[in-house]
Coordinates of C-alpha atoms in Angstrom, one line a residue:
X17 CA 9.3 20.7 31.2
X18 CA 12.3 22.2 33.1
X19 CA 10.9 25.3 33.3
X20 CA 7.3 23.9 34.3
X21 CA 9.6 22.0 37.1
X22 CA 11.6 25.3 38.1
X23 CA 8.2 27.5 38.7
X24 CA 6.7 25.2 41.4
X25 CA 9.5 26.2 44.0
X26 CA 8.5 30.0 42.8
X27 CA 5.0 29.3 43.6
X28 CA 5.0 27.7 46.6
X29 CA 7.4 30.2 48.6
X30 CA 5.2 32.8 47.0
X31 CA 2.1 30.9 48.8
X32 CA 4.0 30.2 52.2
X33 CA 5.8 33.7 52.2
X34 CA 2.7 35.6 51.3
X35 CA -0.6 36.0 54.6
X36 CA -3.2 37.4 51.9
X37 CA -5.2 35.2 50.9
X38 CA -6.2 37.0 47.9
X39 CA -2.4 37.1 46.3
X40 CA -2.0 33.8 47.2
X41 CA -4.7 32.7 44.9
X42 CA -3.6 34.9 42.7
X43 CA -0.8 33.8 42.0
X44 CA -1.6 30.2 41.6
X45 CA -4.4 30.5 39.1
X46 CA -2.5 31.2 36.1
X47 CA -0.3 27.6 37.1
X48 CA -4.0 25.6 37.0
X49 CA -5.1 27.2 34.2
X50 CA -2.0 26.5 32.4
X51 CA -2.2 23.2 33.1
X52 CA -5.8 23.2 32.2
X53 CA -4.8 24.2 28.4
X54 CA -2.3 21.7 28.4
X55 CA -4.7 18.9 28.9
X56 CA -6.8 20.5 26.6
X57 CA -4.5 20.4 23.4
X58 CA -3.0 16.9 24.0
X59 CA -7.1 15.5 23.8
X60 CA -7.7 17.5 21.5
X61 CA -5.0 16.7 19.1
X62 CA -5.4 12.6 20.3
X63 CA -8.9 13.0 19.4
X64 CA -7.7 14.6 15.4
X65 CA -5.6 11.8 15.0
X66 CA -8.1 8.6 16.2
X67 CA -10.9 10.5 13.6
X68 CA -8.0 10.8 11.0
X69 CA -7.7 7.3 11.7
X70 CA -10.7 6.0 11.2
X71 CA -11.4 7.9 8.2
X72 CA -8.1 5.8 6.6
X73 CA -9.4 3.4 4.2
X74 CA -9.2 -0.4 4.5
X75 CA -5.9 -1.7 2.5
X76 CA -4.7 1.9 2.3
X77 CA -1.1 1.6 0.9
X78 CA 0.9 1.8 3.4
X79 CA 3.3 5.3 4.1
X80 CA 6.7 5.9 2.1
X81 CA 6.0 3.9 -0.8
X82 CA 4.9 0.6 0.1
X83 CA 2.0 -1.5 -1.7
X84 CA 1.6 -4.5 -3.6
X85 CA 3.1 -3.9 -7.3
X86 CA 0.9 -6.3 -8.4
X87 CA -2.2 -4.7 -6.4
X88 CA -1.0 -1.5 -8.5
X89 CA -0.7 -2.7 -12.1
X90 CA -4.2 -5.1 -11.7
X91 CA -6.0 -2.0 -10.2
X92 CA -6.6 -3.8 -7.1
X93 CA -6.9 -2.0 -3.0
X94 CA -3.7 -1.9 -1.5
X95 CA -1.4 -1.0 -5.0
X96 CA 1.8 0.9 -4.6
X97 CA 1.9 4.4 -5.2
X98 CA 3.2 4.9 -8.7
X99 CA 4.5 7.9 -10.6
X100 CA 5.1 6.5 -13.9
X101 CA 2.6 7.4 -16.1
X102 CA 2.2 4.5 -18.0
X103 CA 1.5 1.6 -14.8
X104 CA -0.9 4.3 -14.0
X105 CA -2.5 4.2 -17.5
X106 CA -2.9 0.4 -17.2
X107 CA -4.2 1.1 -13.2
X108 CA -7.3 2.8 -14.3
X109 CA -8.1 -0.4 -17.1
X110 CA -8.4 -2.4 -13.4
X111 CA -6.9 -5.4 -15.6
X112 CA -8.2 -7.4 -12.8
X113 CA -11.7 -7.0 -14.4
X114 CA -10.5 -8.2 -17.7
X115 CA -10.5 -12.1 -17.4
X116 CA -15.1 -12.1 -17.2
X117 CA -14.8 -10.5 -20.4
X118 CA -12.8 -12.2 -22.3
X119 CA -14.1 -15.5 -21.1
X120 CA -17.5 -14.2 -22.1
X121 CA -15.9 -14.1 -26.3
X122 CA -15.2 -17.6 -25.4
X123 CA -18.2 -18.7 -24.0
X124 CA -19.9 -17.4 -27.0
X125 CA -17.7 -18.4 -29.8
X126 CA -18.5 -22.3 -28.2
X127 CA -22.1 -20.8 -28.4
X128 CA -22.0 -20.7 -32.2
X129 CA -21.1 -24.2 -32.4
X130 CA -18.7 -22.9 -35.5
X131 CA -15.3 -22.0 -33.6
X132 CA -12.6 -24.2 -35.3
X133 CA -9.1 -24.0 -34.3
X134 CA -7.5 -23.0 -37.1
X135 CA -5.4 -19.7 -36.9
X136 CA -7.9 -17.5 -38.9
X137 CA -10.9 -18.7 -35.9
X138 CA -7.8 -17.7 -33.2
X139 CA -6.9 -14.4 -34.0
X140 CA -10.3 -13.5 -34.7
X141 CA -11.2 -14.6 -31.4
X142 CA -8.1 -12.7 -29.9
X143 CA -9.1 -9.9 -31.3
X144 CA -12.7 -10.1 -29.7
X145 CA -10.9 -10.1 -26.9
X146 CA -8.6 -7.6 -27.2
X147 CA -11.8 -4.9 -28.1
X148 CA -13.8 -6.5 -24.9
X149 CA -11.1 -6.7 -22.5
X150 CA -7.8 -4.0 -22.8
X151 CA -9.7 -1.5 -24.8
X152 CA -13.8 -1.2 -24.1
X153 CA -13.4 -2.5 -20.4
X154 CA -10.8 -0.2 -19.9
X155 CA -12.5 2.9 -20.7
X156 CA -15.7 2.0 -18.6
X157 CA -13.2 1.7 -15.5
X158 CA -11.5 4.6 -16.5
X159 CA -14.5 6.6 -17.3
X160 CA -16.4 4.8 -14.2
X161 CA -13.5 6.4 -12.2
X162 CA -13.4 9.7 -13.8
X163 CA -17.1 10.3 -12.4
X164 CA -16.6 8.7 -9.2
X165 CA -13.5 11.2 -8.4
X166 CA -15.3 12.9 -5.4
X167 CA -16.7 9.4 -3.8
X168 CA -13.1 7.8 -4.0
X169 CA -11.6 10.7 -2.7
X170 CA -13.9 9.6 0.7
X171 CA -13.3 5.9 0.1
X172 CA -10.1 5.6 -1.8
X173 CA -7.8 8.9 -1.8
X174 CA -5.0 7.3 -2.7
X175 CA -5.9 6.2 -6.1
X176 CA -4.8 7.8 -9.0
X177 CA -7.6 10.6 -10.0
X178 CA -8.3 11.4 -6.7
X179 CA -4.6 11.5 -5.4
X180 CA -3.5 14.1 -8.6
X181 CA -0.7 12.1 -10.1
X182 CA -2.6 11.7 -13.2
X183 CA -3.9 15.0 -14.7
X184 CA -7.6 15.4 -15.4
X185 CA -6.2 16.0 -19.8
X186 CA -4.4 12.6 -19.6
X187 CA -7.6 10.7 -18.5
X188 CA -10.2 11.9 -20.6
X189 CA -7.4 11.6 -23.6
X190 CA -7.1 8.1 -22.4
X191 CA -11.2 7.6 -22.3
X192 CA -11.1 8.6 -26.2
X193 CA -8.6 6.3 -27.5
X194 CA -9.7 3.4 -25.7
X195 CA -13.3 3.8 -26.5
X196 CA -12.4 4.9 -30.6
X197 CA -9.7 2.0 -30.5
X198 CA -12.5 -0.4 -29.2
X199 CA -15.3 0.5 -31.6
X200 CA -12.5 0.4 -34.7
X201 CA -11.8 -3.1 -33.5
X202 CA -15.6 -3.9 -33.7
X203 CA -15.7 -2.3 -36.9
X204 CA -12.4 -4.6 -38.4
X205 CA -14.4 -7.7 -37.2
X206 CA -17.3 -7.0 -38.8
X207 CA -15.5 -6.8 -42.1
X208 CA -13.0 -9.7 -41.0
X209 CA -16.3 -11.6 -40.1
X210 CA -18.4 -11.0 -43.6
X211 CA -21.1 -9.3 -42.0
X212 CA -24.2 -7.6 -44.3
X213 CA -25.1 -6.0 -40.8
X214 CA -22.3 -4.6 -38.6
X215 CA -23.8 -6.4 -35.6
X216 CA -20.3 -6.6 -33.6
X217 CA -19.8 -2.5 -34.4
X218 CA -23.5 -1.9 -32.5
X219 CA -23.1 -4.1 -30.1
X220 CA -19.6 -2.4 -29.0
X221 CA -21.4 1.0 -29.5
X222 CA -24.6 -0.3 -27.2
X223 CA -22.1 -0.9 -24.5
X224 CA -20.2 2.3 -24.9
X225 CA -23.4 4.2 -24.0
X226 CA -24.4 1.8 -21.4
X227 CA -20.9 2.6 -19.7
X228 CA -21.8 6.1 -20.4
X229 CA -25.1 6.5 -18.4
X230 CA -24.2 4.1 -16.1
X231 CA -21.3 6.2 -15.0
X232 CA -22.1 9.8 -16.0
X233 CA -24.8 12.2 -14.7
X234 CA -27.6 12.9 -15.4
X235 CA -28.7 8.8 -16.0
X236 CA -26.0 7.8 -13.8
X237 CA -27.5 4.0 -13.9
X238 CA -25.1 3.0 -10.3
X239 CA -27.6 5.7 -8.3
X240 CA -30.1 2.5 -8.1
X241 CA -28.7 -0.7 -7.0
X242 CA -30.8 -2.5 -8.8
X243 CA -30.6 -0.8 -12.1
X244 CA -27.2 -0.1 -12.0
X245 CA -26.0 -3.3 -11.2
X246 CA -28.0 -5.6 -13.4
X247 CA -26.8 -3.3 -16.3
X248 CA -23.2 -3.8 -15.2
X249 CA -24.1 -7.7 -15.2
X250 CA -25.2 -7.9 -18.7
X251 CA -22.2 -5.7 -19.8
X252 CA -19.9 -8.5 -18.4
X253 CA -21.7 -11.5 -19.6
X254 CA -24.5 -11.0 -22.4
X255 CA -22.3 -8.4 -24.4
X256 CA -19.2 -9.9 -25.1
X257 CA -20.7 -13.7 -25.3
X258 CA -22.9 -11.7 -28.1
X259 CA -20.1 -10.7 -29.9
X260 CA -18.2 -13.9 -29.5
X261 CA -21.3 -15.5 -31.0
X262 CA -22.0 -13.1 -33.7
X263 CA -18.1 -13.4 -34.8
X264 CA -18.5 -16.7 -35.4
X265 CA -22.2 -17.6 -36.1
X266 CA -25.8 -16.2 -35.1
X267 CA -27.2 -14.5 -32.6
X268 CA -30.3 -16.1 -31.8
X269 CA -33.2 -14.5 -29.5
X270 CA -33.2 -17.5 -27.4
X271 CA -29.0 -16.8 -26.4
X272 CA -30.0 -13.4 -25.7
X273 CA -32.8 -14.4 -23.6
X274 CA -30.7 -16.8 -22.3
X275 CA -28.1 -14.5 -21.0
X276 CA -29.7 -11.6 -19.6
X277 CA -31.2 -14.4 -17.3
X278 CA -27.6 -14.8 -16.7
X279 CA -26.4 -11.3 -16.3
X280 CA -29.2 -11.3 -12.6
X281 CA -25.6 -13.6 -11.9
X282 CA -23.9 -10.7 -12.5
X283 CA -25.7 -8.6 -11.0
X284 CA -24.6 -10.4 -7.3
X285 CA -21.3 -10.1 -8.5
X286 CA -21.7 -6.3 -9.1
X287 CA -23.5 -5.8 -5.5
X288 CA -19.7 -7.6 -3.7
X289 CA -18.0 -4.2 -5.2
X290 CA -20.8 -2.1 -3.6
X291 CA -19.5 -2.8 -0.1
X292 CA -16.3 -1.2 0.1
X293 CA -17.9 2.1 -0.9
X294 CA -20.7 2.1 1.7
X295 CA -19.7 5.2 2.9
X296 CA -18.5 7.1 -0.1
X297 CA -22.0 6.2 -1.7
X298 CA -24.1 7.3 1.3
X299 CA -22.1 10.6 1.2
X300 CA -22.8 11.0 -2.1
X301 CA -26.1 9.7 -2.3
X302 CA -26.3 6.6 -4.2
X303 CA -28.9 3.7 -3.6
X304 CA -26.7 0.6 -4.1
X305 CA -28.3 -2.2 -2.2
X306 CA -26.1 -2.1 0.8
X307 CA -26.5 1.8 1.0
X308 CA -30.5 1.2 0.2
X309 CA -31.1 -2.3 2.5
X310 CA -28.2 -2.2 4.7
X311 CA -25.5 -4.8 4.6
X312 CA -27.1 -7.9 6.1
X313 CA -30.0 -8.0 3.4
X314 CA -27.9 -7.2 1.2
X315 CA -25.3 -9.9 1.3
X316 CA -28.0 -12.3 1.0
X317 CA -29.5 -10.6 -2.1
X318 CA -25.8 -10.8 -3.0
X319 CA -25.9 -14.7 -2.6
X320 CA -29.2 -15.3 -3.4
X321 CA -29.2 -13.8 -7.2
X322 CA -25.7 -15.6 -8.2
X323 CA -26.9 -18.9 -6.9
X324 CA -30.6 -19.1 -8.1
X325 CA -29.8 -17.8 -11.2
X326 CA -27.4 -20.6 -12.1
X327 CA -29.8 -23.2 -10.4
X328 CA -32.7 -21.8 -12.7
X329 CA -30.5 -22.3 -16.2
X330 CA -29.3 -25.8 -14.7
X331 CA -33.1 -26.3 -14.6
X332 CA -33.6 -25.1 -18.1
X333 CA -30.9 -27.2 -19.2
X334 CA -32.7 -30.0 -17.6
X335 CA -35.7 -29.2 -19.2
X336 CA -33.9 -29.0 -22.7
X337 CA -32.7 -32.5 -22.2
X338 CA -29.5 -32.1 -21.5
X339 CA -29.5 -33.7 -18.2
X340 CA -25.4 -33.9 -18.1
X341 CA -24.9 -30.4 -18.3
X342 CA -27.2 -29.6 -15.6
X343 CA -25.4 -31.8 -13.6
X344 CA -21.9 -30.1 -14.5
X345 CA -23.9 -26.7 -13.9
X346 CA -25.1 -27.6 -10.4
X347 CA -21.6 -29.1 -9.6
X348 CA -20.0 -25.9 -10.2
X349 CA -22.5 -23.9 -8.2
X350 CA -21.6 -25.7 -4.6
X351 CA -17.9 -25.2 -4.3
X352 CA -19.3 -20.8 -4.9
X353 CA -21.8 -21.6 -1.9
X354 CA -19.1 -23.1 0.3
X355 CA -16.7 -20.1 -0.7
X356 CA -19.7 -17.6 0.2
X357 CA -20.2 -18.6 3.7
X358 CA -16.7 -19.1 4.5
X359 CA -15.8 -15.3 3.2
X360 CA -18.3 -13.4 1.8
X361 CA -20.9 -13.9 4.7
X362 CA -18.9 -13.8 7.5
X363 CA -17.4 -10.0 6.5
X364 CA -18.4 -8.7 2.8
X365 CA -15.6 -5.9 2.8
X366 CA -12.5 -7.8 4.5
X367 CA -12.9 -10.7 2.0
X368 CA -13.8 -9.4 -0.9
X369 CA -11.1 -9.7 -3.2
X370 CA -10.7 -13.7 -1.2
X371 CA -14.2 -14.1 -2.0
X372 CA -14.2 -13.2 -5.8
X373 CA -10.7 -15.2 -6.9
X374 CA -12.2 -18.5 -4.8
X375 CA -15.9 -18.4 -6.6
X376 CA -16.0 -16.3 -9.4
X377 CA -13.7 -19.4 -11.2
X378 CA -16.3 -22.0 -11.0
X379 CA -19.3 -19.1 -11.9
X380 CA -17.0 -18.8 -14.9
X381 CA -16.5 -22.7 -15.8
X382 CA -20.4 -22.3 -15.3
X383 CA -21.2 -20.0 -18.5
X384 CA -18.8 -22.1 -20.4
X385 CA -20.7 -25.5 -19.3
X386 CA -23.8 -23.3 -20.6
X387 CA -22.4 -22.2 -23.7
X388 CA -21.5 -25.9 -24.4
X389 CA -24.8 -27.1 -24.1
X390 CA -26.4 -24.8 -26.2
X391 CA -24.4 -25.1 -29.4
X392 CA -25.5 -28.9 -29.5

């Protein structure tokens, strides 16, 4: 700056000392175009970093560190950045996503109308849940985000994949043990349970593969919203309310019916996740629903296939004679509208996570009011 300062003197007496007009001009050029380059580089550079910006991802973790630890070890937006290996293991499982599951073994060992609660009918049921949550959720999340490397490295860089501080050897040798863990799990229950037929073994297997394709090219089941999704919905409520009812009793053609009517429920729930990856999705082109309809239809289609699903079984329930439980059913169902328009309406990607831990509670006590009424 001092020497920018010290050359206008310089120019000036060269301007007033000098008659030709053709030196003068001379002379002065260079200064305009010097400051012309000048001007040039600071928009230029102001311009990088406002596109840098923008490209930043929503909940980021913040620079030097900082993050929610709990974010981090549920596998949440916004965790801390970790380097041990072993938070990082438990990351990609997205414990978070655990809880559906595991209330699914519950909702059908009430299903089979013969859960007792003696120790032998507990561990049994905590080991259900130990195969559907930890161990064959945890490798569809880490094998969902083993194939979805390149879109979270648009939407999500920071996670662990993308980001490098897990290699790509320790993630598929985590995929293998979780999924041979979870299907020797299904196996020991099958035995545990008495079974002729090792129902629990294929069911775990079934949803292996459906993680599979819906995940891996060339299937790749999330490239269609609406495929993609409703399998995701029956994986998080028909399959493990299946095996929580075969544990303990029969699986009936009616309960499966039952529940894939339920799993259109799920597959709302499914479509919330969608948002936050509009733009890694479209890059990468997948058709979910908000890529394929655009966000306003699609946070109605959102709304509208969690609530008239319920309101449809509350009307079988009603038509089964079991006018209390409808009742309890449709109960449960307002406090979820009430949370949609307050969050999930109003701005599907800032509250999604508020959205999710204010509703998906009372979808929850839903299936279990459900699973109630049809083991009597």
């Amino acid at each position: 700056m001092a020497s920018l300062l010290n050359s206008v003197p310089s120019i000036k007496l060269s301007t007033f000392k000098n008659n030709n007009p053709l030196r003068s001009s001379h002379i002065s050029s260079p200064f305009c175009l010097s400051l012309s380059q000048r001007r040039l580089v600071v928009r230029a550079t102001e311009t990088e970093k406002e596109a840098t910006k923008a490209r930043v991802p929503d909940k980021a973790p913040a620079a030097g560190g900082g993050g929610s630890s709990i974010n981090q070890i549920l596998g949440i937006k916004g965790a801390k950045q970790e380097t041990d290996k072993w938070k990082i293991r438990v990351q990609l499982t997205k414990p978070v996503t655990w809880p559906p599951l595991i209330w699914g073994v519950v909702c059908g060992a009430a299903a089979s109308g013969n859960f007792h609660w003696t120790p032998e009918d507990v561990a049994k049921s905590i080991v259900c849940m130990l195969m559907s949550g930890p161990f064959l959720t945890g490798y569809t999340q880490t094998i969902n985000d083993w194939y979805d490397r390149e879109i979270d490295a648009i939407n999500e860089p920071y996670r662990p994949i993308p980001s490098g501080v897990i290699s790509e050897q320790e993630v598929i040798t985590q995929i293998w043990v979780l999924l041979l863990g979870g299907l020797g799990i299904a196996g020991i229950l099958d035995v545990w349970a008495g079974h002729d037929f090792p129902v629990i073994f294929y069911l775990a297997l079934g949803g292996s593969l459906l993680s599979y394709i819906y995940s891996a090219p060339p299937l790749k089941l999330k490239q269609n919203g609406w495929i993609g999704n409703f399998a995701l919905g029956a994986s998080y409520i028909s399959l493990p309310w299946w095996a929580g009812q075969a544990l303990f009793g029969t699986l009936t053609p009616d309960i499966i019916v039952l529940t894939l009517l339920y799993s259109i429920a799920g597959l709302g729930i499914a479509i919330v996740n969608d948002f936050k990856s509009i733009e890694g999705d479209r890059a990468m082109g997948l058709q979910s629903l908000p890529v394929a309809f655009g966000s306003e239809a699609a946070k109605w289609i959102c709304v509208g296939a969690i609530d008239i699903t319920q309101i449809s079984v509350a009307g079988y329930l009603l038509g089964a004679g079991k006018p209390y439980y409808a009742f309890a059913l449709l109960g449960l169902i307002a406090p979820q509208v009430f949370f949609q328009f307050k969050y999930f309406l109003k701005d599907p990607v800032k509250y999604d996570v508020k959205y999710q831990a204010s509703a998906q509670p009372f979808l929850i006590l839903g299936l279990l009011v459900t699973a109630l009424a049809t083991s009597h």
